[in-house]
Every structure is written in C-alpha cells, then in structure tokens.
Amino acid sequence: MNVLLIGPPGSGKGTQGERLAQRLGLRHIAAGDLLRAEVAAGSSLGREARQYMDRGELVPDELIIDLLMPVVIKAGQDGGYLLDGFPRSVAQAYEARRLAQQEGVGADAVIYLDAPRDELVERILARAKVEGRADDTPDVVRTRLAVFDEATAPLVDYYRGRGLLHVVNAARPADEVTAGILSVLGLDDDAIDA
Ligand code: AP5
C-alpha cells in the first residue's frame, strides 16, 4: 500500500507517519527529515535547500523531486510507502504521479490531517522550546502556514477529485488520530494486531 499524508505544519504528519509506517510495515519517507539530513551533511543540495527552509518557503520543485522520487519509487517497489510532506503543491503532485505511475507505484490513498490554526501554532511553539528547530520561530511559522494555504491546501481538492482523499480530525490525542487513519483506510486496530 502507498499512502500520502498531507496537512499543515504541526498537524502531526511526522508523528503519524512514523506510527503508521511501523504498524503497516511501510517505509516512512519524511520530506522535511530528508532535507534536514542534507542540510546537516552540508551537501550542495542541503546548502541550497537551507535558504528556503530557514525562511519557511518551499524548496524548488526540481530539487525536492530529485531528492525524493528515487526513494519513493524504491520503497513502492519494496512493499509500500508512507510519504509525509510531499507533494506540497499541485505541480509537485502532477510530476510525482507521472514518475510513480511509470514504475507502477502510484498512491492508493491520501490522508489530510485537519486541525485548527491555534492548535497548530501551540504545538509548534511548544516543540520550539524543546527541540529548537530553526524554522519553528513565530515569524517563520507564520510564513509556513501562509505557504501551506497558498501552495498546499489546493491538494485537498485535487486528491478529492481523484477519489483518493480521506480527511481525518487531527485535533485529538495522537492515538485517536492513528485509529482514525486506520479506520478510514479500512484497517481496524484488531486486524493489524492479528
Ligand atoms: P517539514 O519538516 O515537513 O515541516 P512541516 O510541514 O512544517 O511540518 P512539521 O514537521 O512542523 O509538523 P508535522 O505535521 O510533521 O507534525 P509533527 O508530527 O512534527 O518541512 C520543513 C521544510 O522543508 C518546509 O518548510 C520546506 O521548506 C521544506 N519542504 C519539506 N517538504 C517540501 C516539499 N515537498 N516541497 C518543498 N519544500 C519542502 O508534530 C508537531 C508537534 O506536535 C510535535 O511536537 C508533536 O510531538 C506534536 N504533536 C503531534 N501530534 C500531536 C497530537 N495529536 N496532539 C498533540 N501534540 C501532537
């Protein structure tokens, strides 16, 4: 199974991606984590990406597609992926679909994690105190949310139109969100544990 997790900053993509991948035996691919690894390694891709990430803007499509799609295709061929944070625009979605379909590893379902703005900001600012992520400052968070509204939110209609979208209420405890996702995927907890 190949699943996409989309949602605004702080909606729980990383948290749920990790849990679900483990439960479902899928490879968790987190766009932000792969980018941060490139930044930490000081690669040329990382150096270029960092300028955008530090401002809360999307890195250029070509760069993210070159970084992610080989990993996504490999995971799809190896048994399935749980992809978090990509695609993040309709243009990325078109290109990702084109490349994935060539290899027979297109998405089977898209989960949209929905939560009110206040809750998102509260979670991110709480994390900032603990982890100190460079883009978790109030100004950059504002930009990340605006970028989500402008570039990423249109994916909701795009995937609804393709019949792949499931909206899940992400403003509840993480266990309940996980159960909600498994339920919309038609996979209840008992079946997974069995
Ligand atoms: P990325 O790392 O993907 O950041 P983001 O989308 O802003 O998301 P976050 O990591 O802040 O939140 P999340 O939804 O994963 O929630 P999490 O589980 O962490 O991307 C960073 C940057 O990389 C982008 O700004 C961009 O520059 C670049 N980039 C990435 N992908 C790109 C792409 N496709 N194209 C171009 N550029 C790209 O949870 C957040 C916090 O809340 C945590 O502390 C967590 O413990 C807590 N939490 C989670 N769930 C719950 C819950 N249910 N209840 C209470 N607390 C919770």
mmCIF file of C-alpha atoms and ligand atoms in Angstrom:
data_model
loop_
_atom_site.group_PDB
_atom_site.id
_atom_site.type_symbol
_atom_site.label_atom_id
_atom_site.label_comp_id
_atom_site.label_asym_id
_atom_site.label_seq_id
_atom_site.Cartn_x
_atom_site.Cartn_y
_atom_site.Cartn_z
ATOM 1 C CA MET A 1 0.000 0.000 0.000
ATOM 2 C CA ASN A 2 1.201 3.507 -0.815
ATOM 3 C CA VAL A 3 -0.149 6.330 1.352
ATOM 4 C CA LEU A 4 0.364 10.108 1.293
ATOM 5 C CA LEU A 5 -0.001 12.199 4.460
ATOM 6 C CA ILE A 6 -0.720 15.861 3.876
ATOM 7 C CA GLY A 7 -1.542 18.617 6.335
ATOM 8 C CA PRO A 8 -0.398 21.983 7.643
ATOM 9 C CA PRO A 9 2.721 22.436 9.788
ATOM 10 C CA GLY A 10 2.130 20.897 13.219
ATOM 11 C CA SER A 11 -0.791 18.709 12.122
ATOM 12 C CA GLY A 12 1.130 15.549 13.036
ATOM 13 C CA LYS A 13 2.417 14.259 9.694
ATOM 14 C CA GLY A 14 5.744 13.162 11.175
ATOM 15 C CA THR A 15 4.176 11.688 14.311
ATOM 16 C CA GLN A 16 1.531 9.745 12.423
ATOM 17 C CA GLY A 17 3.869 8.818 9.585
ATOM 18 C CA GLU A 18 6.211 7.070 11.949
ATOM 19 C CA ARG A 19 3.437 5.237 13.808
ATOM 20 C CA LEU A 20 1.557 4.129 10.724
ATOM 21 C CA ALA A 21 4.598 3.003 8.815
ATOM 22 C CA GLN A 22 5.534 0.784 11.735
ATOM 23 C CA ARG A 23 2.027 -0.607 12.091
ATOM 24 C CA LEU A 24 1.546 -1.223 8.397
ATOM 25 C CA GLY A 25 5.064 -2.344 7.513
ATOM 26 C CA LEU A 26 5.592 0.562 5.116
ATOM 27 C CA ARG A 27 8.666 2.713 4.621
ATOM 28 C CA HIS A 28 8.197 6.134 6.246
ATOM 29 C CA ILE A 29 9.582 8.857 3.996
ATOM 30 C CA ALA A 30 9.509 12.338 5.541
ATOM 31 C CA ALA A 31 10.362 15.120 3.101
ATOM 32 C CA GLY A 32 11.437 17.545 5.842
ATOM 33 C CA ASP A 33 13.643 14.952 7.566
ATOM 34 C CA LEU A 34 15.421 14.069 4.314
ATOM 35 C CA LEU A 35 16.016 17.752 3.633
ATOM 36 C CA ARG A 36 17.308 18.377 7.179
ATOM 37 C CA ALA A 37 19.685 15.417 6.768
ATOM 38 C CA GLU A 38 21.076 17.064 3.612
ATOM 39 C CA VAL A 39 21.468 20.356 5.477
ATOM 40 C CA ALA A 40 23.253 18.614 8.367
ATOM 41 C CA ALA A 41 25.548 16.801 5.934
ATOM 42 C CA GLY A 42 26.448 20.120 4.261
ATOM 43 C CA SER A 43 25.752 18.740 0.774
ATOM 44 C CA SER A 44 25.260 21.189 -2.083
ATOM 45 C CA LEU A 45 21.572 20.252 -2.164
ATOM 46 C CA GLY A 46 21.406 20.889 1.580
ATOM 47 C CA ARG A 47 23.079 24.274 1.253
ATOM 48 C CA GLU A 48 20.640 25.360 -1.431
ATOM 49 C CA ALA A 49 17.583 23.952 0.387
ATOM 50 C CA ARG A 50 18.510 25.623 3.648
ATOM 51 C CA GLN A 51 17.951 29.144 2.324
ATOM 52 C CA TYR A 52 14.316 28.293 1.599
ATOM 53 C CA MET A 53 13.719 26.188 4.707
ATOM 54 C CA ASP A 54 15.034 28.862 7.059
ATOM 55 C CA ARG A 55 12.512 31.301 5.565
ATOM 56 C CA GLY A 56 9.660 28.776 5.724
ATOM 57 C CA GLU A 57 9.318 28.673 1.946
ATOM 58 C CA LEU A 58 9.124 25.611 -0.281
ATOM 59 C CA VAL A 59 12.393 24.459 -1.763
ATOM 60 C CA PRO A 60 12.331 24.410 -5.589
ATOM 61 C CA ASP A 61 10.320 21.558 -7.125
ATOM 62 C CA GLU A 62 13.207 20.152 -9.108
ATOM 63 C CA LEU A 63 15.357 19.816 -6.028
ATOM 64 C CA ILE A 64 12.739 18.048 -3.890
ATOM 65 C CA ILE A 65 11.656 15.770 -6.733
ATOM 66 C CA ASP A 66 15.232 14.709 -7.477
ATOM 67 C CA LEU A 67 15.806 14.011 -3.786
ATOM 68 C CA LEU A 68 12.580 12.156 -3.051
ATOM 69 C CA MET A 69 11.318 10.332 -6.090
ATOM 70 C CA PRO A 70 14.100 7.713 -6.285
ATOM 71 C CA VAL A 71 13.436 6.896 -2.613
ATOM 72 C CA VAL A 72 9.666 6.798 -3.157
ATOM 73 C CA ILE A 73 9.953 4.531 -6.199
ATOM 74 C CA LYS A 74 12.310 2.156 -4.416
ATOM 75 C CA ALA A 75 10.010 1.976 -1.367
ATOM 76 C CA GLY A 76 6.986 1.385 -3.614
ATOM 77 C CA GLN A 77 8.784 -1.485 -5.292
ATOM 78 C CA ASP A 78 9.889 -2.906 -1.933
ATOM 79 C CA GLY A 79 6.412 -3.149 -0.381
ATOM 80 C CA GLY A 80 4.944 0.307 0.032
ATOM 81 C CA TYR A 81 5.498 3.802 1.370
ATOM 82 C CA LEU A 82 4.036 6.225 3.847
ATOM 83 C CA LEU A 83 5.052 9.583 2.435
ATOM 84 C CA ASP A 84 4.830 12.668 4.661
ATOM 85 C CA GLY A 85 5.228 16.239 3.439
ATOM 86 C CA PHE A 86 5.364 15.533 -0.280
ATOM 87 C CA PRO A 87 3.799 16.516 -2.605
ATOM 88 C CA ARG A 88 3.234 20.028 -1.318
ATOM 89 C CA SER A 89 1.783 21.687 -4.413
ATOM 90 C CA VAL A 90 -0.339 20.614 -7.352
ATOM 91 C CA ALA A 91 2.693 20.954 -9.646
ATOM 92 C CA GLN A 92 4.677 18.554 -7.423
ATOM 93 C CA ALA A 93 1.704 16.185 -7.366
ATOM 94 C CA TYR A 94 1.499 16.051 -11.175
ATOM 95 C CA GLU A 95 5.180 15.316 -11.556
ATOM 96 C CA ALA A 96 5.266 12.794 -8.714
ATOM 97 C CA ARG A 97 2.265 10.999 -10.174
ATOM 98 C CA ARG A 98 3.827 10.877 -13.625
ATOM 99 C CA LEU A 99 7.091 9.403 -12.322
ATOM 100 C CA ALA A 100 5.407 6.990 -9.875
ATOM 101 C CA GLN A 101 2.953 5.686 -12.456
ATOM 102 C CA GLN A 102 5.771 4.861 -14.854
ATOM 103 C CA GLU A 103 7.014 2.453 -12.181
ATOM 104 C CA GLY A 104 3.584 1.233 -11.054
ATOM 105 C CA VAL A 105 3.926 2.734 -7.565
ATOM 106 C CA GLY A 106 1.261 5.478 -7.512
ATOM 107 C CA ALA A 107 -0.559 6.493 -4.315
ATOM 108 C CA ASP A 108 -3.503 4.364 -3.183
ATOM 109 C CA ALA A 109 -4.821 6.788 -0.543
ATOM 110 C CA VAL A 110 -4.254 10.341 0.686
ATOM 111 C CA ILE A 111 -4.852 11.333 4.314
ATOM 112 C CA TYR A 112 -5.434 15.010 5.094
ATOM 113 C CA LEU A 113 -4.731 15.830 8.741
ATOM 114 C CA ASP A 114 -7.078 18.641 9.679
ATOM 115 C CA ALA A 115 -6.602 20.794 12.801
ATOM 116 C CA PRO A 116 -7.425 24.389 13.799
ATOM 117 C CA ARG A 117 -4.744 27.033 13.391
ATOM 118 C CA ASP A 118 -4.460 27.822 17.130
ATOM 119 C CA GLU A 119 -3.691 24.192 17.912
ATOM 120 C CA LEU A 120 -1.006 24.026 15.187
ATOM 121 C CA VAL A 121 0.772 27.151 16.424
ATOM 122 C CA GLU A 122 0.594 25.982 20.025
ATOM 123 C CA ARG A 123 2.172 22.606 19.151
ATOM 124 C CA ILE A 124 4.965 24.119 17.089
ATOM 125 C CA LEU A 125 5.857 26.761 19.643
ATOM 126 C CA ALA A 126 5.886 24.071 22.367
ATOM 127 C CA ARG A 127 8.246 21.974 20.244
ATOM 128 C CA ALA A 128 10.453 25.032 19.656
ATOM 129 C CA LYS A 129 11.170 25.216 23.395
ATOM 130 C CA VAL A 130 12.310 21.588 23.438
ATOM 131 C CA GLU A 131 13.964 20.986 20.066
ATOM 132 C CA GLY A 132 14.912 24.462 18.824
ATOM 133 C CA ARG A 133 14.234 23.635 15.154
ATOM 134 C CA ALA A 134 15.500 26.564 13.075
ATOM 135 C CA ASP A 135 12.134 27.149 11.344
ATOM 136 C CA ASP A 136 9.966 26.974 14.489
ATOM 137 C CA THR A 137 10.199 30.708 15.261
ATOM 138 C CA PRO A 138 6.931 32.722 15.296
ATOM 139 C CA ASP A 139 7.764 34.652 12.088
ATOM 140 C CA VAL A 140 8.808 31.580 10.125
ATOM 141 C CA VAL A 141 5.804 29.611 11.399
ATOM 142 C CA ARG A 142 3.558 32.390 10.045
ATOM 143 C CA THR A 143 5.225 32.039 6.643
ATOM 144 C CA ARG A 144 4.961 28.221 6.712
ATOM 145 C CA LEU A 145 1.235 28.455 7.424
ATOM 146 C CA ALA A 146 0.733 31.023 4.643
ATOM 147 C CA VAL A 147 2.690 28.832 2.212
ATOM 148 C CA PHE A 148 0.502 25.903 3.204
ATOM 149 C CA ASP A 149 -2.672 27.901 2.478
ATOM 150 C CA GLU A 150 -1.431 29.106 -0.862
ATOM 151 C CA ALA A 151 0.512 26.167 -2.294
ATOM 152 C CA THR A 152 -0.508 23.009 -0.433
ATOM 153 C CA ALA A 153 -4.189 23.421 0.505
ATOM 154 C CA PRO A 154 -5.271 23.125 -3.179
ATOM 155 C CA LEU A 155 -4.086 19.489 -2.996
ATOM 156 C CA VAL A 156 -7.181 18.719 -0.924
ATOM 157 C CA ASP A 157 -9.477 19.360 -3.883
ATOM 158 C CA TYR A 158 -7.015 17.792 -6.291
ATOM 159 C CA TYR A 159 -6.961 14.469 -4.406
ATOM 160 C CA ARG A 160 -10.683 14.625 -3.634
ATOM 161 C CA GLY A 161 -11.251 14.911 -7.364
ATOM 162 C CA ARG A 162 -9.155 11.801 -7.922
ATOM 163 C CA GLY A 163 -11.199 9.912 -5.313
ATOM 164 C CA LEU A 164 -8.189 9.314 -3.043
ATOM 165 C CA LEU A 165 -8.809 11.783 -0.193
ATOM 166 C CA HIS A 166 -9.704 10.968 3.424
ATOM 167 C CA VAL A 167 -9.999 13.863 5.883
ATOM 168 C CA VAL A 168 -9.064 12.953 9.462
ATOM 169 C CA ASN A 169 -9.563 15.144 12.526
ATOM 170 C CA ALA A 170 -6.014 15.655 13.845
ATOM 171 C CA ALA A 171 -7.013 17.840 16.822
ATOM 172 C CA ARG A 172 -7.214 14.969 19.310
ATOM 173 C CA PRO A 173 -4.703 12.750 21.082
ATOM 174 C CA ALA A 174 -2.214 11.055 18.769
ATOM 175 C CA ASP A 175 -3.554 7.539 19.492
ATOM 176 C CA GLU A 176 -7.025 8.609 18.412
ATOM 177 C CA VAL A 177 -5.665 10.183 15.228
ATOM 178 C CA THR A 178 -3.838 6.940 14.394
ATOM 179 C CA ALA A 179 -7.026 4.946 14.983
ATOM 180 C CA GLY A 180 -8.957 7.413 12.804
ATOM 181 C CA ILE A 181 -6.498 6.985 9.953
ATOM 182 C CA LEU A 182 -6.541 3.182 10.188
ATOM 183 C CA SER A 183 -10.306 3.306 10.180
ATOM 184 C CA VAL A 184 -10.605 5.435 7.011
ATOM 185 C CA LEU A 185 -8.098 3.099 5.352
ATOM 186 C CA GLY A 186 -10.406 0.211 6.247
ATOM 187 C CA LEU A 187 -7.803 -1.256 8.599
ATOM 188 C CA ASP A 188 -9.016 -1.529 12.153
ATOM 189 C CA ASP A 189 -6.579 -1.981 15.032
ATOM 190 C CA ASP A 190 -7.551 -5.614 15.698
ATOM 191 C CA ALA A 191 -6.893 -6.630 12.125
ATOM 192 C CA ILE A 192 -3.418 -5.069 12.231
ATOM 193 C CA ASP A 193 -2.515 -6.654 15.562
ATOM 194 C CA ALA A 194 -3.711 -10.080 14.469
HETATM 195 P P1 AP5 B 1 8.531 19.639 7.352
HETATM 196 O O1 AP5 B 1 9.589 19.105 8.207
HETATM 197 O O2 AP5 B 1 7.692 18.688 6.590
HETATM 198 O O3 AP5 B 1 7.680 20.636 8.232
HETATM 199 P P2 AP5 B 1 6.118 20.993 8.301
HETATM 200 O O4 AP5 B 1 5.282 20.537 7.167
HETATM 201 O O5 AP5 B 1 6.094 22.439 8.612
HETATM 202 O O6 AP5 B 1 5.637 20.083 9.439
HETATM 203 P P3 AP5 B 1 6.097 19.912 10.933
HETATM 204 O O7 AP5 B 1 7.275 18.999 10.990
HETATM 205 O O8 AP5 B 1 6.199 21.208 11.672
HETATM 206 O O9 AP5 B 1 4.791 19.232 11.511
HETATM 207 P P4 AP5 B 1 4.141 17.821 11.240
HETATM 208 O O10 AP5 B 1 2.840 17.982 10.536
HETATM 209 O O11 AP5 B 1 5.116 16.831 10.709
HETATM 210 O O12 AP5 B 1 3.790 17.467 12.754
HETATM 211 P P5 AP5 B 1 4.683 16.711 13.835
HETATM 212 O O13 AP5 B 1 4.310 15.286 13.878
HETATM 213 O O14 AP5 B 1 6.107 17.093 13.657
HETATM 214 O O15 AP5 B 1 9.180 20.635 6.265
HETATM 215 C C1 AP5 B 1 10.112 21.609 6.672
HETATM 216 C C2 AP5 B 1 10.524 22.471 5.494
HETATM 217 O O16 AP5 B 1 11.132 21.647 4.470
HETATM 218 C C3 AP5 B 1 9.390 23.189 4.747
HETATM 219 O O17 AP5 B 1 9.024 24.399 5.371
HETATM 220 C C4 AP5 B 1 10.031 23.413 3.362
HETATM 221 O O18 AP5 B 1 10.954 24.474 3.423
HETATM 222 C C5 AP5 B 1 10.806 22.134 3.167
HETATM 223 N N1 AP5 B 1 10.000 21.119 2.475
HETATM 224 C C6 AP5 B 1 9.519 19.958 3.011
HETATM 225 N N2 AP5 B 1 8.822 19.277 2.089
HETATM 226 C C7 AP5 B 1 8.858 20.017 0.952
HETATM 227 C C8 AP5 B 1 8.288 19.848 -0.339
HETATM 228 N N3 AP5 B 1 7.527 18.777 -0.663
HETATM 229 N N4 AP5 B 1 8.499 20.814 -1.267
HETATM 230 C C9 AP5 B 1 9.253 21.887 -0.986
HETATM 231 N N5 AP5 B 1 9.800 22.118 0.238
HETATM 232 C C10 AP5 B 1 9.609 21.181 1.201
HETATM 233 O O19 AP5 B 1 4.082 17.370 15.164
HETATM 234 C C11 AP5 B 1 4.362 18.710 15.515
HETATM 235 C C12 AP5 B 1 4.432 18.795 17.054
HETATM 236 O O20 AP5 B 1 3.133 18.481 17.596
HETATM 237 C C13 AP5 B 1 5.404 17.795 17.674
HETATM 238 O O21 AP5 B 1 5.998 18.362 18.789
HETATM 239 C C14 AP5 B 1 4.497 16.614 18.081
HETATM 240 O O22 AP5 B 1 5.012 15.897 19.172
HETATM 241 C C15 AP5 B 1 3.196 17.326 18.419
HETATM 242 N N6 AP5 B 1 2.021 16.515 18.102
HETATM 243 C C16 AP5 B 1 1.830 15.720 17.023
HETATM 244 N N7 AP5 B 1 0.616 15.154 17.059
HETATM 245 C C17 AP5 B 1 0.001 15.618 18.189
HETATM 246 C C18 AP5 B 1 -1.296 15.389 18.767
HETATM 247 N N8 AP5 B 1 -2.200 14.593 18.193
HETATM 248 N N9 AP5 B 1 -1.602 16.035 19.905
HETATM 249 C C19 AP5 B 1 -0.686 16.872 20.495
HETATM 250 N N10 AP5 B 1 0.582 17.107 20.007
HETATM 251 C C20 AP5 B 1 0.899 16.487 18.857
#
